[in-house]
Amino acid sequence: SVNGLVGSEMCIRDSYSTAAASFASPFVLGTSLAGIDAGTLQFSNLIILWGANISDTRMGCETEARIREARARGVDVIVIDPRRSASVARLGTQWIPVRPGTDTALMMAVLYVLLDEKLVNTAFVQEYSVGFDELERHVLGLAGAEARTPRWAEEVCGTPAEAIAQVARQYGRTHPTALIPGLSIQRTIGGEEASRMAVALQVATGNLGIPGGSSGSPLWNKLPHPRMGEISVPSNPVRSSVPVYSWPDAILEGKRGGYPSDIKAIYNVGGNYLIQGSDIHKNTRAFDQVEFAVCHDYVLTPTAQHCDIVLPTTTFLERDDIIFPDGGNYLLFSNQVVPPLPEAKNDYDIFGELAARLGFLSDYSEGKSAEEWLKSFVANSEVPDYEEFRRTGIHVGADQLRVGLSDFVADPQSYALNTPSGRVEISLAAYAETGFSPIPECRILETTDRYPLRLVTPHPKFRIHSQYDNIPWFKERERQALWIHPHDAAERGIENEQKVCVASPEGTTRIIAYVTEDILPGVVCLLEGAWPSFEPDGADTAGAANVLTSTVPTLPSHG
Ligand SMILES: Nc1nc2c(c(=O)[nH]1)N[C@H]1C(S)=C(S)[C@@H](COP(=O)(O)OP(=O)(O)OC[C@H]3O[C@@H](n4cnc5c(=O)[nH]c(N)nc54)[C@H](O)[C@@H]3O)O[C@H]1N2
Ligand SMILES: Nc1nc2c(c(=O)[nH]1)N[C@H]1C(S)=C(S)[C@@H](COP(=O)(O)OP(=O)(O)OC[C@H]3O[C@@H](n4cnc5c(=O)[nH]c(N)nc54)[C@H](O)[C@@H]3O)O[C@H]1N2
Ligand SMILES: [Mo]
């Protein structure tokens, strides 16, 4: 589906998902395709899930199974997360708690121990990277700043210094190690820095580009999928763009606020941005301000409820489609299992009906139905037979053990990276032009007396963001509640199951408390994606996380 907003005078860029990592990766590695096939985890001797909750978020069809397989082989799986996630319970051998948004500091302390105990692979660092010595001086406290020791990091991260030292030693002594970061570590202020530091760690330990290792990029699972035909879309002639988080500001302020245009309408397809974007109250004001809003969806989402026209669309169960994995050398055929419900149409056909009424159907469809397009895509692909693909539902590419950047590591001259030096850029001269430090630096949002708790909003197991929040069976299995540590609860006189009021400068939600030791003190957790339900006083009572979040971006990525 098409996700985002396009205007006649401006378009929207980036995503709520990966903006900081997508920004940093090309600077550091010269590419965003630096992932691994999950099968290569069979060569790992240690796996670190750094802010990644694979048991719930999946990130590829076989990733969890591969990690479980490694664990059954006796491989340790370290999970670094502010809460004891499902991955700790199902996959982990160790839970290392960390305050959200402080991973750069924790990674620096790990590097400090690696340096201090001579566990850095110096030959690897010299052959494959530039600028490591600057980072080394910074971490050791030789460049002005305080040394990034485990004691220093304990203060910042809430992680016990001994645990940091122990993880660093095990990491430095076990080869190969797959460091698998989640996207959570970059969906925060300073997320660009955490993205860069994880790569620096995999270089320091000689794990980048080798079977059983990984590049450490938060886009760790991105590699090409098998070749498949696609519609060639004419390039968008509109040059000016705004980052996605600022769409409500662009609407509310328009040219007056320095944005490229005054937006009059919203056409929303395949997204529920009213509640999935930060700051639901601001988003609602933006929807209320436009003259006209249209939505294609199959449920009456909060976004659809704010639209003038809702065009009912089919679900993936009511149509055939070809599915690209996020990484992984395979393609999936998604088979229709039921006829469309009355009045529901594929997005393709809805746009087709509009194109016909606007007089450009033949340009739009090139005379093809949705099924004819699918057949033409397969004809221009490496999939040998459409009917066979449809019957089996899967096409598997030949090589299932790809390691991103392995060609570079095998032959750094012939396969130089697409960076100014041709190598991994630990220190970035080009990055300095953005006004930010050439080496990674800790940028951490401090709490205040009025707002002393840090909130994490992880992805739910039984929803895809806001999808399926309307299904009671799922709600029973994963209750929407505020996770809070017993110390924090006791300080506030809160008991388990009691209704609490959670407030930020942006808004308020009233929801039951789940008092648990599965979260670090000072941190609370509310799963993202709950549909808000507003009381007359403006407070939400459903635990909708984005009632509390703000549109303050992390820079320079504007994520
Ligand atoms: N079931 C399900 N699966 C999904 C999705 C879904 O909504 N539901 N969404 C899909 C999409 S679009 C995406 S982008 C991915 C999301 O993938 P991620 O962004 O990796 O997922 P999150 O749940 O946000 O975070 C993963 C873990 O990191 C922890 N965490 C939060 N903040 C921090 C931090 O600052 N530091 C550290 N170390 N840990 C932190 C959370 O507690 C959580 O357990 O999942 C995909 N898979
Ligand atoms: N607080 C907080 N907010 C977050 C996140 C977080 O971690 N914390 N995660 C962010 C991330 S990573 C992401 S990717 C975004 C996701 O943001 P969204 O993509 O807006 O989230 P969804 O709830 O998946 O919304 C998808 C909508 O598309 C509809 N849909 C499904 N299939 C079709 C179809 O075939 N056609 C049409 N027309 N509609 C269809 C669904 O019914 C649903 O309403 O949320 C972001 N928001
Ligand atoms: Mo995402």
XYZ file of C-alpha atoms and ligand atoms in Angstrom:
654
model
C 0.000 0.000 0.000
C 0.965 3.586 -0.503
C 1.900 5.131 2.807
C 2.363 8.856 3.160
C 1.097 12.103 1.777
C 1.938 13.728 -1.520
C 1.066 17.313 -2.355
C 1.125 19.255 -5.565
C 3.774 21.568 -4.150
C 5.494 19.365 -1.600
C 5.826 15.745 -0.611
C 6.487 13.931 2.606
C 9.772 12.087 3.102
C 11.192 9.451 5.464
C 9.152 7.278 7.809
C 8.182 7.033 11.449
C 10.062 3.756 11.390
C 13.688 3.967 10.344
C 14.531 7.614 9.596
C 17.614 7.918 11.828
C 19.158 4.610 10.739
C 18.355 5.214 7.069
C 20.093 8.567 7.387
C 23.190 7.271 9.196
C 23.819 4.020 7.301
C 24.844 5.531 3.940
C 27.289 7.874 5.702
C 28.921 5.056 7.666
C 28.655 2.099 5.270
C 27.832 3.735 1.944
C 24.671 1.625 1.716
C 21.495 0.642 3.536
C 21.780 -2.953 2.295
C 24.135 -4.303 4.946
C 22.024 -7.090 6.395
C 22.413 -10.824 6.840
C 20.254 -13.789 5.904
C 18.875 -15.287 9.107
C 20.350 -18.670 8.138
C 23.853 -17.326 8.786
C 23.062 -17.211 12.501
C 23.964 -20.918 12.428
C 27.596 -19.735 12.363
C 27.251 -17.356 15.326
C 28.779 -18.132 18.695
C 27.075 -15.221 20.448
C 23.941 -13.236 19.571
C 23.191 -9.818 21.011
C 19.623 -8.531 20.580
C 20.180 -4.845 21.216
C 16.754 -3.275 21.632
C 15.306 -5.973 19.380
C 12.289 -8.013 20.453
C 12.317 -10.645 17.713
C 9.817 -12.939 19.486
C 7.119 -10.296 19.035
C 8.215 -8.214 16.051
C 9.466 -11.208 13.986
C 11.562 -9.257 11.462
C 11.627 -12.037 8.909
C 9.913 -15.417 8.749
C 12.745 -17.520 10.140
C 14.675 -15.123 12.396
C 13.226 -16.284 15.686
C 13.609 -19.952 14.791
C 17.239 -19.371 13.830
C 17.979 -17.684 17.146
C 16.224 -20.466 19.056
C 18.288 -22.977 17.071
C 21.483 -21.148 18.062
C 20.462 -21.163 21.683
C 19.778 -24.904 21.545
C 23.362 -25.241 20.290
C 24.530 -23.603 23.511
C 25.006 -20.088 22.120
C 24.307 -17.269 24.579
C 21.666 -14.719 23.559
C 22.053 -11.397 25.366
C 19.000 -9.110 25.289
C 19.547 -5.402 25.983
C 16.176 -3.790 26.672
C 14.535 -1.519 29.288
C 12.000 -4.305 29.892
C 12.081 -8.040 30.166
C 10.519 -8.594 26.749
C 9.094 -11.802 25.318
C 12.476 -12.279 23.640
C 14.193 -12.417 27.033
C 11.803 -15.150 28.123
C 11.804 -17.156 24.885
C 15.271 -16.596 23.436
C 17.492 -14.886 25.957
C 20.122 -16.295 28.261
C 20.634 -12.893 29.855
C 18.674 -9.632 30.263
C 20.735 -6.438 30.400
C 18.429 -3.551 31.333
C 19.126 -0.076 29.949
C 17.328 3.253 30.145
C 15.729 4.099 26.810
C 17.640 6.495 24.611
C 20.980 5.799 26.330
C 22.321 3.003 24.113
C 25.122 5.160 22.696
C 26.501 5.593 26.221
C 26.225 1.863 26.914
C 27.940 1.010 23.623
C 30.754 3.433 24.450
C 31.283 1.750 27.816
C 31.407 -1.651 26.085
C 34.031 -0.221 23.723
C 35.942 1.194 26.715
C 36.252 -2.308 28.202
C 37.224 -3.797 24.830
C 39.992 -1.190 24.518
C 41.079 -1.392 28.147
C 41.338 -5.189 28.092
C 42.985 -5.365 24.649
C 40.032 -7.154 23.083
C 39.844 -4.920 19.994
C 40.778 -6.555 16.667
C 43.234 -3.845 15.647
C 44.180 -5.413 12.310
C 40.505 -5.553 11.285
C 39.927 -1.969 12.396
C 42.914 -0.750 10.372
C 42.066 -2.661 7.250
C 38.364 -1.874 7.059
C 37.700 1.470 8.735
C 38.833 5.053 9.096
C 38.580 7.326 12.121
C 38.556 4.665 14.831
C 41.443 6.297 16.704
C 39.373 9.471 17.207
C 36.561 7.453 18.748
C 39.105 5.554 20.846
C 40.562 8.780 22.258
C 37.071 10.055 23.023
C 35.998 6.841 24.785
C 39.220 6.601 26.808
C 38.802 10.191 27.987
C 41.870 11.506 26.117
C 39.960 14.071 24.070
C 38.497 16.298 26.747
C 35.336 14.426 27.704
C 35.155 12.115 30.709
C 36.236 8.513 30.043
C 33.261 6.352 29.021
C 33.896 3.733 31.720
C 31.263 1.228 32.875
C 30.926 3.276 36.108
C 30.237 6.394 34.052
C 27.675 4.496 31.947
C 25.943 3.022 34.995
C 24.934 6.553 36.004
C 23.622 7.370 32.532
C 22.076 4.038 31.537
C 20.997 2.496 34.828
C 22.878 -0.655 33.817
C 25.145 -2.112 36.540
C 28.837 -1.474 35.725
C 29.727 -5.128 36.362
C 27.104 -6.270 33.877
C 28.527 -3.909 31.239
C 32.071 -5.204 31.802
C 30.906 -8.813 31.717
C 28.991 -8.344 28.427
C 31.985 -6.572 26.870
C 34.365 -9.379 27.859
C 32.107 -12.096 26.558
C 31.530 -10.118 23.347
C 35.248 -9.450 22.860
C 36.206 -13.088 23.446
C 33.479 -14.821 21.420
C 33.797 -14.934 17.666
C 31.759 -14.559 15.545
C 29.106 -12.446 17.263
C 25.918 -11.284 15.565
C 24.866 -7.917 16.960
C 21.201 -7.492 15.986
C 19.925 -4.036 16.852
C 16.230 -3.264 16.918
C 14.888 -0.143 15.306
C 13.906 1.081 18.765
C 17.448 2.286 19.479
C 17.216 4.800 16.616
C 13.587 5.887 17.184
C 14.778 8.293 19.881
C 16.740 11.525 20.342
C 20.318 10.697 19.281
C 19.161 7.625 17.347
C 21.672 8.429 14.591
C 24.492 8.016 17.119
C 23.350 4.619 18.394
C 23.132 3.453 14.765
C 26.735 4.494 14.170
C 28.086 3.096 17.447
C 26.651 -0.382 16.829
C 28.567 -0.535 13.543
C 31.721 0.722 15.293
C 31.415 -2.135 17.813
C 31.090 -4.767 15.088
C 34.179 -3.321 13.380
C 36.134 -3.210 16.663
C 35.388 -6.884 17.258
C 36.033 -7.958 13.654
C 32.467 -9.150 13.132
C 31.390 -7.050 10.146
C 30.891 -8.900 6.859
C 31.712 -12.394 8.148
C 29.426 -15.463 8.414
C 27.919 -15.521 11.920
C 28.633 -11.822 12.392
C 26.709 -8.759 11.227
C 27.312 -5.153 10.254
C 25.551 -3.893 13.386
C 23.379 -1.636 11.248
C 19.838 -1.281 12.613
C 18.756 -2.090 9.083
C 20.490 -5.387 9.800
C 18.054 -7.500 7.811
C 18.078 -5.452 4.618
C 19.400 -7.328 1.596
C 17.936 -7.574 -1.909
C 15.020 -9.947 -2.528
C 14.825 -12.066 -5.705
C 14.168 -10.035 -8.832
C 10.483 -9.248 -9.432
C 8.883 -6.927 -11.966
C 7.379 -3.694 -10.675
C 5.274 -0.887 -12.084
C 7.587 1.826 -13.331
C 6.161 4.898 -11.666
C 6.986 8.245 -13.268
C 9.267 10.141 -10.899
C 7.581 12.749 -8.752
C 8.409 16.165 -10.233
C 7.794 17.858 -6.879
C 11.155 18.614 -5.303
C 10.360 20.252 -1.978
C 9.561 17.939 0.880
C 9.005 17.893 4.621
C 9.894 15.061 7.016
C 6.921 12.859 7.895
C 6.610 13.823 11.577
C 5.894 17.427 10.573
C 2.839 16.738 8.375
C 0.437 18.162 10.983
C 2.581 21.301 11.351
C 2.746 21.677 7.574
C -1.062 21.612 7.485
C -1.612 23.807 10.524
C 0.991 26.450 9.649
C 1.269 26.266 5.839
C 3.109 29.021 3.970
C 2.678 31.311 6.962
C 4.916 28.945 8.958
C 7.490 28.648 6.170
C 6.141 25.391 4.666
C 6.065 25.128 0.854
C 2.284 25.148 0.467
C -1.095 25.506 2.110
C -2.506 21.986 2.228
C -6.245 21.813 1.553
C -6.870 18.063 1.506
C -5.601 14.742 2.804
C -5.775 11.520 0.791
C -4.847 8.653 3.113
C -4.207 5.100 1.881
C -2.815 2.253 3.963
C -1.989 4.264 7.063
C -3.588 5.330 10.308
C -1.454 8.410 10.803
C -3.923 10.320 12.930
C -2.953 8.006 15.790
C 0.307 6.422 14.581
C 2.009 9.768 14.137
C 3.315 11.494 17.248
C 0.989 13.882 19.083
C -2.564 12.734 18.360
C -4.070 16.026 19.550
C -2.040 18.009 17.021
C -2.824 15.482 14.274
C -6.518 15.782 15.035
C -6.346 19.577 14.743
C -4.659 19.153 11.365
C -7.383 16.796 10.100
C -10.018 19.200 11.388
C -8.416 22.094 9.534
C -8.260 20.651 5.991
C -11.230 21.198 3.711
C -11.458 17.635 2.501
C -10.142 14.242 3.608
C -10.418 10.823 1.946
C -9.336 7.430 3.214
C -9.202 3.873 1.864
C -9.449 1.322 4.662
C -11.403 -1.777 5.612
C -12.111 -0.734 9.182
C -13.335 2.611 10.449
C -10.045 3.618 12.059
C -9.612 6.851 14.032
C -8.105 8.347 10.855
C -11.084 7.174 8.767
C -13.436 8.654 11.342
C -11.903 12.055 10.580
C -12.359 11.732 6.813
C -15.226 13.052 4.696
C -15.164 9.972 2.485
C -14.098 6.434 3.383
C -13.707 4.046 0.457
C -13.932 0.433 1.639
C -10.944 -1.575 0.504
C -10.171 -5.286 0.478
C -7.940 -6.987 3.009
C -5.048 -9.165 1.906
C -7.359 -12.155 2.414
C -9.670 -10.936 -0.353
C -7.123 -10.520 -3.144
C -3.994 -12.001 -4.675
C -0.724 -10.185 -4.185
C 3.036 -10.614 -4.260
C 4.837 -9.841 -1.012
C 8.414 -8.610 -0.679
C 10.201 -9.479 2.550
C 12.056 -6.695 4.369
C 15.273 -8.664 3.844
C 15.699 -12.323 3.091
C 16.177 -14.004 -0.250
C 12.586 -15.044 -0.929
C 9.235 -13.808 -2.271
C 5.771 -14.728 -1.084
C 2.542 -15.141 -2.999
C -0.397 -14.069 -0.867
C -3.449 -16.006 -2.026
C -6.997 -14.783 -1.934
C -8.983 -17.003 0.435
C -12.429 -15.341 0.419
C -14.331 -13.192 -2.082
C -14.374 -9.451 -1.290
C -17.152 -8.313 1.026
C -19.902 -6.335 -0.719
C -18.721 -2.885 -1.898
C -15.073 -3.526 -1.004
C -12.596 -2.984 -3.833
C -8.840 -3.364 -4.188
C -6.957 -0.081 -3.835
C -5.850 -0.653 -7.416
C -9.437 -0.739 -8.651
C -10.550 2.221 -6.515
C -7.836 4.353 -8.104
C -8.823 2.904 -11.473
C -12.453 4.000 -11.035
C -11.266 7.488 -10.107
C -8.843 7.580 -13.055
C -11.720 6.628 -15.384
C -13.871 9.476 -14.070
C -10.949 11.890 -14.389
C -10.303 10.742 -17.952
C -6.934 8.989 -17.710
C -7.789 5.351 -17.076
C -5.647 4.032 -19.938
C -2.577 5.930 -18.702
C -3.251 4.632 -15.215
C -3.945 0.975 -15.922
C -2.143 0.483 -19.255
C -5.149 -1.701 -19.984
C -4.299 -4.257 -17.302
C -6.323 -5.670 -14.436
C -4.666 -6.296 -11.069
C -4.213 -9.965 -11.968
C -2.703 -9.097 -15.350
C -0.205 -6.848 -13.572
C 0.775 -9.673 -11.211
C 1.324 -11.962 -14.191
C 3.414 -9.342 -15.971
C 5.521 -8.816 -12.822
C 6.227 -12.538 -12.624
C 7.049 -12.599 -16.366
C 9.742 -9.996 -15.606
C 11.144 -11.848 -12.625
C 13.363 -14.775 -11.785
C 10.286 -16.765 -10.697
C 9.924 -19.471 -13.360
C 6.181 -20.085 -13.268
C 3.222 -17.974 -12.103
C 0.867 -20.857 -11.342
C 3.527 -22.760 -9.435
C 4.437 -19.636 -7.430
C 0.782 -19.152 -6.655
C 0.330 -22.774 -5.626
C 3.356 -22.998 -3.320
C 3.087 -19.401 -2.088
C 6.856 -18.998 -2.015
C 9.846 -18.530 -4.258
C 13.187 -19.068 -2.564
C 16.342 -17.482 -4.008
C 19.409 -19.668 -4.575
C 21.702 -18.284 -1.855
C 20.211 -18.367 1.640
C 23.466 -17.591 3.455
C 24.223 -14.060 2.338
C 26.269 -11.766 4.545
C 26.052 -8.091 3.652
C 29.455 -6.460 2.942
C 31.199 -9.873 2.801
C 32.612 -8.992 -0.639
C 34.140 -5.840 0.855
C 35.680 -7.811 3.721
C 37.047 -10.455 1.331
C 38.540 -7.858 -1.030
C 38.381 -4.258 0.248
C 40.171 -2.901 -2.838
C 37.890 -4.365 -5.491
C 34.727 -3.947 -3.417
C 35.418 -0.621 -1.735
C 32.434 0.828 0.079
C 30.565 3.761 -1.401
C 32.011 6.143 1.222
C 34.655 8.861 0.658
C 37.408 6.576 2.022
C 35.981 3.371 0.543
C 35.960 1.965 4.075
C 33.658 2.044 7.102
C 33.633 5.635 8.341
C 33.798 5.607 12.125
C 34.563 9.321 12.008
C 32.648 11.210 9.365
C 34.087 14.323 7.837
C 30.981 14.663 5.652
C 28.710 14.291 8.655
C 30.363 17.242 10.367
C 28.873 19.452 7.643
C 25.471 18.714 9.133
C 26.669 20.508 12.269
C 27.065 17.305 14.272
C 30.105 15.636 15.775
C 32.210 13.608 13.293
C 32.463 10.784 15.867
C 29.375 9.392 17.617
C 28.464 11.374 20.720
C 25.962 10.773 23.521
C 22.875 12.918 23.117
C 20.492 12.044 25.877
C 17.215 13.657 26.801
C 17.172 14.396 30.536
C 14.074 13.834 32.625
C 12.701 16.729 34.684
C 11.147 17.035 38.138
C 7.742 17.443 36.541
C 8.248 14.547 34.104
C 10.596 12.143 35.911
C 9.731 8.945 33.997
C 10.867 7.775 30.569
C 8.257 6.149 28.326
C 8.849 3.314 25.865
C 6.139 2.436 23.343
C 7.126 -0.954 21.884
C 5.322 -2.792 19.127
C 2.574 -5.122 20.346
C 2.654 -8.858 19.745
C -1.071 -9.115 18.946
C -1.395 -5.979 16.820
C 0.428 -4.592 13.843
C 0.597 -1.052 15.186
C -3.084 -0.066 15.342
C -4.331 -2.986 13.255
C -6.524 -5.512 15.128
C -7.033 -3.232 18.127
C -10.723 -3.678 17.340
C -10.562 -7.459 17.853
C -11.506 -8.463 21.443
C -9.808 -11.882 21.274
C -6.440 -10.183 20.779
C -7.090 -7.571 23.458
C -7.665 -10.324 26.011
C -4.282 -11.820 25.197
C -2.336 -8.583 25.481
C -3.905 -6.097 27.836
C -3.206 -2.442 27.288
C -1.700 -1.276 30.592
C 1.089 0.952 31.899
C 4.078 -1.180 32.927
C 5.650 0.374 36.026
C 8.326 -0.883 38.433
C 7.232 -1.621 42.047
C 9.563 1.142 43.367
C 8.025 3.769 41.111
C 4.539 2.477 41.919
C 5.157 2.533 45.686
C 6.524 6.099 45.521
C 3.231 7.149 43.946
C 0.952 4.933 46.013
C -0.029 2.944 42.933
C -1.233 -0.636 43.167
C -1.432 -3.268 40.479
C -4.621 -3.002 38.351
C -5.336 0.465 39.698
C -6.319 3.117 37.152
C -3.576 5.748 36.825
C -3.284 9.061 35.056
C -0.272 9.305 32.714
C 0.599 12.802 31.506
C 3.124 14.494 29.241
C 3.219 18.082 27.962
C 1.218 16.831 24.949
C -1.636 15.005 26.638
C -3.093 12.640 29.197
C -4.244 9.048 29.230
C -5.956 7.125 32.045
C -5.187 3.428 32.046
C -4.663 0.561 34.491
C -1.205 0.025 35.984
C 0.684 -3.223 35.538
C 3.164 -3.229 38.431
C 6.062 -5.445 37.418
C 9.763 -6.017 37.990
C 10.055 -6.681 34.264
C 10.850 -3.013 33.674
C 13.736 -0.852 34.829
C 12.918 1.659 37.599
C 12.355 5.119 36.141
C 10.909 3.695 32.925
C 7.266 3.028 32.051
C 5.884 1.197 29.034
C 2.739 1.524 26.970
C 2.450 -0.567 23.794
C 1.915 1.574 20.705
C -1.184 1.347 18.526
C -4.188 1.458 20.877
C -7.118 3.419 19.404
C -7.782 6.415 21.636
C -11.077 7.017 23.357
C -11.526 10.566 24.577
C -13.449 11.790 27.613
C -15.040 15.254 27.638
C -12.028 16.582 29.609
C -9.755 15.658 26.679
C -8.091 12.721 28.419
C -7.781 9.427 26.593
C -8.896 6.262 28.391
C -7.517 3.615 26.037
C -3.791 3.990 26.671
C -3.043 5.454 23.231
C 0.706 6.099 23.371
C 0.789 8.946 20.877
C -1.449 11.075 23.059
C 1.776 11.472 25.075
C 4.456 11.714 22.364
C 5.749 14.897 20.746
C 6.888 15.869 17.252
C 10.327 16.988 18.443
C 12.674 15.240 15.998
C 16.112 13.772 16.394
C 18.636 15.635 14.237
C 20.247 15.699 11.753
C 18.107 12.865 10.363
C 14.766 14.526 11.169
C 13.509 11.153 12.389
N 3.666 -8.090 16.164
C 4.167 -7.011 15.516
N 5.280 -7.133 14.765
C 5.807 -6.045 14.145
C 5.178 -4.782 14.207
C 4.008 -4.678 15.030
O 3.428 -3.584 15.194
N 3.528 -5.808 15.652
N 5.692 -3.697 13.532
C 6.674 -3.962 12.485
C 7.404 -2.698 12.189
S 6.715 -1.596 11.080
C 8.600 -2.418 12.742
S 9.378 -0.922 12.367
C 9.266 -3.366 13.640
C 9.646 -2.650 14.947
O 10.821 -3.140 15.438
P 11.515 -2.413 16.685
O 11.579 -0.965 16.479
O 12.783 -3.134 16.931
O 10.426 -2.760 17.825
P 10.053 -2.067 19.209
O 8.979 -2.931 19.767
O 9.799 -0.618 19.047
O 11.347 -2.210 20.104
C 11.999 -3.462 20.329
C 12.400 -3.595 21.788
O 13.246 -2.501 22.150
C 12.922 -2.046 23.447
N 13.333 -0.622 23.537
C 12.572 0.487 23.455
N 13.344 1.593 23.547
C 14.625 1.157 23.695
C 15.887 1.822 23.833
O 16.008 3.051 23.837
N 16.999 1.025 23.957
C 16.927 -0.347 23.954
N 18.072 -1.033 24.072
N 15.749 -0.996 23.843
C 14.619 -0.248 23.688
C 11.445 -2.275 23.599
O 11.109 -2.469 24.970
C 11.214 -3.541 22.750
O 11.199 -4.716 23.549
O 8.435 -4.472 14.008
C 7.677 -5.016 12.939
N 6.977 -6.172 13.455
N 4.339 5.713 19.790
C 4.741 5.037 18.712
N 4.240 5.337 17.502
C 4.658 4.644 16.399
C 5.603 3.610 16.510
C 6.134 3.308 17.811
O 6.984 2.420 17.973
N 5.670 4.046 18.877
N 6.003 2.936 15.374
C 5.996 3.675 14.130
C 6.240 2.752 13.011
S 7.682 1.841 13.068
C 5.410 2.636 11.970
S 5.889 1.665 10.620
C 4.130 3.376 11.926
C 2.990 2.574 11.287
O 1.922 3.452 11.051
P 0.689 2.995 10.161
O 1.156 2.365 8.895
O -0.224 4.169 10.069
O 0.056 1.875 11.135
P -1.036 0.762 10.957
O -1.802 0.732 12.227
O -0.364 -0.511 10.542
O -1.980 1.313 9.822
C -2.159 0.698 8.604
C -3.581 0.960 8.137
O -3.725 0.425 6.820
C -4.908 -0.342 6.740
N -4.692 -1.344 5.689
C -4.155 -2.587 5.773
N -4.114 -3.160 4.564
C -4.602 -2.269 3.685
C -4.804 -2.275 2.264
O -4.493 -3.225 1.567
N -5.304 -1.130 1.715
C -5.631 -0.042 2.461
N -6.107 1.027 1.829
N -5.480 -0.033 3.789
C -4.975 -1.113 4.384
C -5.104 -0.904 8.129
O -6.461 -1.240 8.370
C -4.612 0.254 9.006
O -5.652 1.146 9.318
O 3.738 3.710 13.267
C 4.713 4.497 13.920
N 4.153 4.987 15.169
Mo 7.897 0.461 11.146
